[in-house]
Coordinates of C-alpha atoms and ligand atoms in Angstrom, one line a residue:
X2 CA -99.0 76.4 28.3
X3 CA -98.9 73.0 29.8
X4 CA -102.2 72.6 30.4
X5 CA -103.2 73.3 27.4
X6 CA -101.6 71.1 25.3
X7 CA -103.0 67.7 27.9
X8 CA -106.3 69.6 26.5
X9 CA -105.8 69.0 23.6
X10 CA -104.5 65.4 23.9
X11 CA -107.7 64.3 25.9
X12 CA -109.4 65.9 23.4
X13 CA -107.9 64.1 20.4
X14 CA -108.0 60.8 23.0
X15 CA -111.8 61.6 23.7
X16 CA -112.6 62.1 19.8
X17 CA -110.6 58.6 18.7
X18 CA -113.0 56.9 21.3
X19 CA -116.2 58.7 20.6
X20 CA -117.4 55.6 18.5
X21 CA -120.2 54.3 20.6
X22 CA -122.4 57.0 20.2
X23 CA -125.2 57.2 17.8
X24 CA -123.5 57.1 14.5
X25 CA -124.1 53.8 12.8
X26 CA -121.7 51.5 13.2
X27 CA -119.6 50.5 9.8
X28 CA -121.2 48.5 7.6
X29 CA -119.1 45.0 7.7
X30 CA -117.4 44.4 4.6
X31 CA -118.5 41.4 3.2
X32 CA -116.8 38.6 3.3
X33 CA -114.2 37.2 1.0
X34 CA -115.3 33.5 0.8
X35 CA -112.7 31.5 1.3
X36 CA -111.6 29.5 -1.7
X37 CA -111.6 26.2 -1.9
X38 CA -108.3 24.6 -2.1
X39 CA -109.3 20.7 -3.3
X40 CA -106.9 18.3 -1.1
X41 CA -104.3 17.0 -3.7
X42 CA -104.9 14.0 -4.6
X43 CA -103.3 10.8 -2.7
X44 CA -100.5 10.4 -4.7
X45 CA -100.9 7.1 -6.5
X46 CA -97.1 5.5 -5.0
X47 CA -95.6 4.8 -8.2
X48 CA -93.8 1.9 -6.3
X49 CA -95.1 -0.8 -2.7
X50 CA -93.1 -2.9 -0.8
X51 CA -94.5 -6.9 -0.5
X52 CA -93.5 -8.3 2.5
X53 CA -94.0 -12.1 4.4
X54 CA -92.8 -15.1 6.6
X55 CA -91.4 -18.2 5.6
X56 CA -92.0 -21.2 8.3
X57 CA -90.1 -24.2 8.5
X58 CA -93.0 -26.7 8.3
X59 CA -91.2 -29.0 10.9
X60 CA -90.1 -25.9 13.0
X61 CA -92.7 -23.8 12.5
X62 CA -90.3 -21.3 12.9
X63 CA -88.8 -19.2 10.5
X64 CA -86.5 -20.2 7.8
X65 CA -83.4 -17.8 7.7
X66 CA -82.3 -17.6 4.9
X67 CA -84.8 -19.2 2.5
X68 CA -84.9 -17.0 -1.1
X69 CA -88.0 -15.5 -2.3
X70 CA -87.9 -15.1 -6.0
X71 CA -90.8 -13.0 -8.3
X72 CA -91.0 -15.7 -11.1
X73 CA -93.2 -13.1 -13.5
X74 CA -94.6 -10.2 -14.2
X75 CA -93.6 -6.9 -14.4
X76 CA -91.1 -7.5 -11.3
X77 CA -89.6 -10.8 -12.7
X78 CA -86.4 -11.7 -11.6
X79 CA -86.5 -9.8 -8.0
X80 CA -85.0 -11.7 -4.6
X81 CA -85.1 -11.3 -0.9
X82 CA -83.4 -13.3 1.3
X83 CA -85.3 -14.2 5.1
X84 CA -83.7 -12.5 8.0
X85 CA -83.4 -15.0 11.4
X86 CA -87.3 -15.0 11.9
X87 CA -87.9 -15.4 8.5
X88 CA -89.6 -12.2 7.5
X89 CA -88.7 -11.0 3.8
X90 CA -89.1 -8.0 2.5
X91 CA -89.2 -5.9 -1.4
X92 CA -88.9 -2.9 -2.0
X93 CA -89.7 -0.7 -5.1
X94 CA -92.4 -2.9 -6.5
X95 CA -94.4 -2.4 -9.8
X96 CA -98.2 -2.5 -8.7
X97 CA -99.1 -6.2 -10.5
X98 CA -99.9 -9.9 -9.9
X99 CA -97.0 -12.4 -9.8
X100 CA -95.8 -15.5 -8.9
X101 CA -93.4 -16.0 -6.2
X102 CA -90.9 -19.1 -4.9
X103 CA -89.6 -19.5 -1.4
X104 CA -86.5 -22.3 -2.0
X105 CA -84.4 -23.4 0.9
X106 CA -81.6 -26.2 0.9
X107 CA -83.4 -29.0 2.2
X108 CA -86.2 -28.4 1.9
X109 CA -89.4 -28.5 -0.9
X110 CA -89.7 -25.5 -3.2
X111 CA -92.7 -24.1 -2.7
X112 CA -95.2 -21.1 -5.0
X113 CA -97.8 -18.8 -4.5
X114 CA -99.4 -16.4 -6.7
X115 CA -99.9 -12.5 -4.8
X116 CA -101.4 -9.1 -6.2
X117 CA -98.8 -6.7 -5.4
X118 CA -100.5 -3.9 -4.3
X119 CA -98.5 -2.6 -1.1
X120 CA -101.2 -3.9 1.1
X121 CA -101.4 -7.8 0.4
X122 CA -99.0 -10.1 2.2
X123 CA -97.3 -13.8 1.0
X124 CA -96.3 -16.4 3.4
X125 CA -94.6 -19.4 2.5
X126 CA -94.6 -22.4 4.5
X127 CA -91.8 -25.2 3.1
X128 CA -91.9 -29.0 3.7
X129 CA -88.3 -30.4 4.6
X130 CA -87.2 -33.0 1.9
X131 CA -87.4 -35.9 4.1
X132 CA -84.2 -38.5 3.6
X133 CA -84.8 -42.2 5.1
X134 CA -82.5 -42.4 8.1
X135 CA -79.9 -45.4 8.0
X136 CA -81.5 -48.2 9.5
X137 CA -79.8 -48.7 12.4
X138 CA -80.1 -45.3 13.3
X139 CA -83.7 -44.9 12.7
X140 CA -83.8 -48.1 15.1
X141 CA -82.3 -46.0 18.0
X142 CA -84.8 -43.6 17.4
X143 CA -87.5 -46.1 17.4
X144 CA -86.4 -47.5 20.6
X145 CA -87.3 -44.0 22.0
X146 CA -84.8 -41.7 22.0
X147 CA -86.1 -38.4 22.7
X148 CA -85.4 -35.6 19.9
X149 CA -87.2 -32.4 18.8
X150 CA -90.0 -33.0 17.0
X151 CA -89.8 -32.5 13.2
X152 CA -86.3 -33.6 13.3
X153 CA -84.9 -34.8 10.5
X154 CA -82.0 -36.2 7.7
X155 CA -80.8 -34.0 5.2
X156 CA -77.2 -35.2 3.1
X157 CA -75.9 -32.4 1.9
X158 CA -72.3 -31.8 0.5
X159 CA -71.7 -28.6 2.4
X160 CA -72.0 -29.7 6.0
X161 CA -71.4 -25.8 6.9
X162 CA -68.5 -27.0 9.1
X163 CA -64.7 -26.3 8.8
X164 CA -63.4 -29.3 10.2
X165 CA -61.3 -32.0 8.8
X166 CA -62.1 -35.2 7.9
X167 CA -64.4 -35.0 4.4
X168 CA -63.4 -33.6 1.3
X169 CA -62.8 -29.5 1.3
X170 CA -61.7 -29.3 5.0
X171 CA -65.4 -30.6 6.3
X172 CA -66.3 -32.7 9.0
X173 CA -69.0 -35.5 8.3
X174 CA -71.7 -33.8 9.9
X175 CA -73.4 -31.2 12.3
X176 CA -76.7 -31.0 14.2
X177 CA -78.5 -27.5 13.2
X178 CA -80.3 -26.5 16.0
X179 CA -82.3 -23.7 14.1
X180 CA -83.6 -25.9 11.4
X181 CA -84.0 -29.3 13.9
X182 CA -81.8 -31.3 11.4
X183 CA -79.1 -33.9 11.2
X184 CA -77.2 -32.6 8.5
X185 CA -74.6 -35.3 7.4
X186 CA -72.0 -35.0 4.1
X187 CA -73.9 -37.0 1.2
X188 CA -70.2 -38.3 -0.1
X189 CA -69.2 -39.9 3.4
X190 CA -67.3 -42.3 1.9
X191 CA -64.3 -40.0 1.4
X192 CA -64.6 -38.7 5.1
X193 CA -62.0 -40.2 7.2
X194 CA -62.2 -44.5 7.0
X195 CA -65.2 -44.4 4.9
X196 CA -66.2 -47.1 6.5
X197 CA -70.3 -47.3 7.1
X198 CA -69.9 -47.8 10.5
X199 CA -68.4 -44.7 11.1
X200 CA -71.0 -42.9 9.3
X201 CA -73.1 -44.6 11.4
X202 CA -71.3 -43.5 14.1
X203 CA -71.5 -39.7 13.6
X204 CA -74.9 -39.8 12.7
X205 CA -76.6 -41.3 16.1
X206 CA -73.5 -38.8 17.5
X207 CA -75.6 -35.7 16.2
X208 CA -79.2 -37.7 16.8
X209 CA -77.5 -37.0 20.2
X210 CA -77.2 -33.5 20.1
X211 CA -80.7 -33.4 18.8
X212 CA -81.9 -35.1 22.4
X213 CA -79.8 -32.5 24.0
X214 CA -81.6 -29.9 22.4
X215 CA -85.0 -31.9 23.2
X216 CA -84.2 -31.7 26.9
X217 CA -83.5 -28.3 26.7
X218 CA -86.9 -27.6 25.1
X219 CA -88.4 -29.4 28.0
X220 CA -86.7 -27.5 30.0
X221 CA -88.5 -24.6 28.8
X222 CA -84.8 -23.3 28.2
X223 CA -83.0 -21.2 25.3
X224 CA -82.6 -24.6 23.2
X225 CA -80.3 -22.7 20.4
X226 CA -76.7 -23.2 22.6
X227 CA -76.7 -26.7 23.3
X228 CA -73.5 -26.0 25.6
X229 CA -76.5 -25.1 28.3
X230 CA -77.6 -28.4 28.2
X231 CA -75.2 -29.1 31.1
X232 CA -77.1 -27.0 33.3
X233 CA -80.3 -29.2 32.9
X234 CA -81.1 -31.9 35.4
X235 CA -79.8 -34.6 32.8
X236 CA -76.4 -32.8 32.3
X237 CA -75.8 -32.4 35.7
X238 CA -76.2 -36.0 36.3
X239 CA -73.8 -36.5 33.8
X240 CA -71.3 -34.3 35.3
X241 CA -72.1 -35.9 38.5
X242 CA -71.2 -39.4 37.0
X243 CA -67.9 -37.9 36.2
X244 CA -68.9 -35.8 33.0
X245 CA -66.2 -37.7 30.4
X246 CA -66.0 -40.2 27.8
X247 CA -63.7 -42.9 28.2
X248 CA -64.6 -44.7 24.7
X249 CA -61.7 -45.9 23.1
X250 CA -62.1 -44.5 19.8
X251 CA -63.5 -41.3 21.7
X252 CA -61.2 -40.2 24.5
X253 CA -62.5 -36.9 26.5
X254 CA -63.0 -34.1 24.7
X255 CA -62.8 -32.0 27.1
X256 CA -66.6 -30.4 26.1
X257 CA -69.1 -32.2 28.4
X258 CA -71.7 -32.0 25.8
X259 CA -69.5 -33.9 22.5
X260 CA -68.1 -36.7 25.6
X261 CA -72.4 -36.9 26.3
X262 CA -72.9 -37.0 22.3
X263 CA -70.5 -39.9 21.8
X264 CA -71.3 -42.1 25.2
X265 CA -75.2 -41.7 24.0
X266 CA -74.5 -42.5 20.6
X267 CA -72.5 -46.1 21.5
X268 CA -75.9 -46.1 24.2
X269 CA -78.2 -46.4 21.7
X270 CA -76.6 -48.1 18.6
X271 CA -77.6 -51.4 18.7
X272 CA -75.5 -53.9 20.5
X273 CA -75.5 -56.9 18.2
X274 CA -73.9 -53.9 15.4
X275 CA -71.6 -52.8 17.6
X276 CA -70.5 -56.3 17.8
X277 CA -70.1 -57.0 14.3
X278 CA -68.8 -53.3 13.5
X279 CA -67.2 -52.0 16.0
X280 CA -65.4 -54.5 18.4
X281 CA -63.8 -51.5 20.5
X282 CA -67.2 -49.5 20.7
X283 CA -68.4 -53.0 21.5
X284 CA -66.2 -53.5 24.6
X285 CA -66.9 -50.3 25.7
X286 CA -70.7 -50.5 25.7
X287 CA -70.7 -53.7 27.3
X288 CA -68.3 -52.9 29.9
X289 CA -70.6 -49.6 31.0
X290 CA -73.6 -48.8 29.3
X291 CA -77.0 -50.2 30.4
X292 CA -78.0 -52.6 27.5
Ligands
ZN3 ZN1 -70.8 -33.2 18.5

């Protein structure tokens, strides 16, 4: 009984394989062609982004914060503000041409046309509104003070600094490292005595801060923090001589680099000023600064 039943199973087994014999093989069913699915078409993007650089022209670095500003078109009225390097960027763009303004305080406005199509760029490149320095401070520069190149003057009556001294809780001025600029408050005659020579004063003090930032560049160090500039070779020679103001109208600070800021500025004010001006600053100058 067994064996007949694996009979019939090879059997059944031998007839599934009996294919390669001399019946004709199937006739291959033709082939469906395959259809042709057409690629969808590259979407048309209903909106691009624009995207650029705006550079300091005395830095040639970039201008944080500077606004760009579409002044037509069908995208009038859109901003961007530049990050710290800079870069801009807008989003959700009509396709178009337009005008666009970089602005920055200080310095020129500046326009460029641009076809927005998602692939052009716009770089801006703004000149600083140049101020004339005060005399006698553009004389201390003359006689060869060493300051970052591009430095400049710009009055302005928002010095950026909570202080005292100036109207609003300012102080008369600051030295922007970023942007390589004295920046001194335009109304200084309602900052503390009023008195030009004190205006004078905290000018050459931040023409200072500007060398320090100089010798840091020289350095080939961060210049940004000018609290490093004690670590270069000329602030540890003024630690070394003791690291301290003793002017009279400047007693130590306690911050090497403001007691440096107010020794260089009485350094390089001229002498025969001082004399007129500022009889203590005078004293002082005589008494221990090389003429
Ligand atoms: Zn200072």
């Amino acid at each position: 009984m067994e064996y007949r039943r694996l009979v019939v199973v090879l059997e059944l087994a031998l007839s599934v394989c009996a294919c390669g014999g001399g019946s004709p093989p199937p006739s291959p069913t033709q082939p469906t062609p395959p259809t042709i699915v057409p690629p969808p078409p590259t979407p048309t993007p209903s909106t691009v982004t624009l995207t650029g650089t705006v550079i300091a022209a005395n830095t040639g670095g970039g201008l944080y914060g500077a606004t760009i500003r579409i002044l037509d078109g069908v995208n009038e009225g859109r901003t961007a503000t530049a990050n710290p390097n800079g870069e801009y960027r807008l989003d959700n763009l009509q396709v178009g041409s337009a005008n666009l303004s970089a602005a920055a305080s200080g310095y020129q406005e500046t326009r460029a046309g641009v076809d927005v199509n998602g692939t052009n760029k716009l770089d801006f490149t703004l000149q600083p509104v140049l101020a004339d320095w005060p005399r006698e401070v553009a004389a201390v520069l003359n006689r060869g003070l060493l300051v970052p190149p591009g430095l400049y003057l710009y009055w302005t009556l928002d010095t950026g600094v909570t202080g005292s001294g100036c109207p609003g809780g300012k102080t008369p001025g600051q030295y922007n490292t970023l942007l390589r600029r004295v920046e001194m408050y335009a109304d200084w005659r309602k900052c503390f005595g009023g008195t030009y020579s004190e205006m004078l004063g905290w000018t050459t003090h931040e023409v200072c801060h500007a060398h320090q930032q100089r010798i840091l560049l020289d350095a080939g160090l961060p210049d940004t923090n000018l609290s490093t500039w004690v670590e270069t070779t000329e602030g540890m020679a003024f630690m070394a001589a003791g690291g301290r103001s003793s002017l009279p109208s400047n007693p130590p600070s306690g911050d090497p680099k403001e007691d440096f800021a107010n020794i260089c500025s009485a350094w390089y004010m001229r002498r025969d000023y001082l004399r007129q001006h500022d009889r203590a600053m005078y004293t002082f100058a005589q008494a221990w600064l090389p003429q």
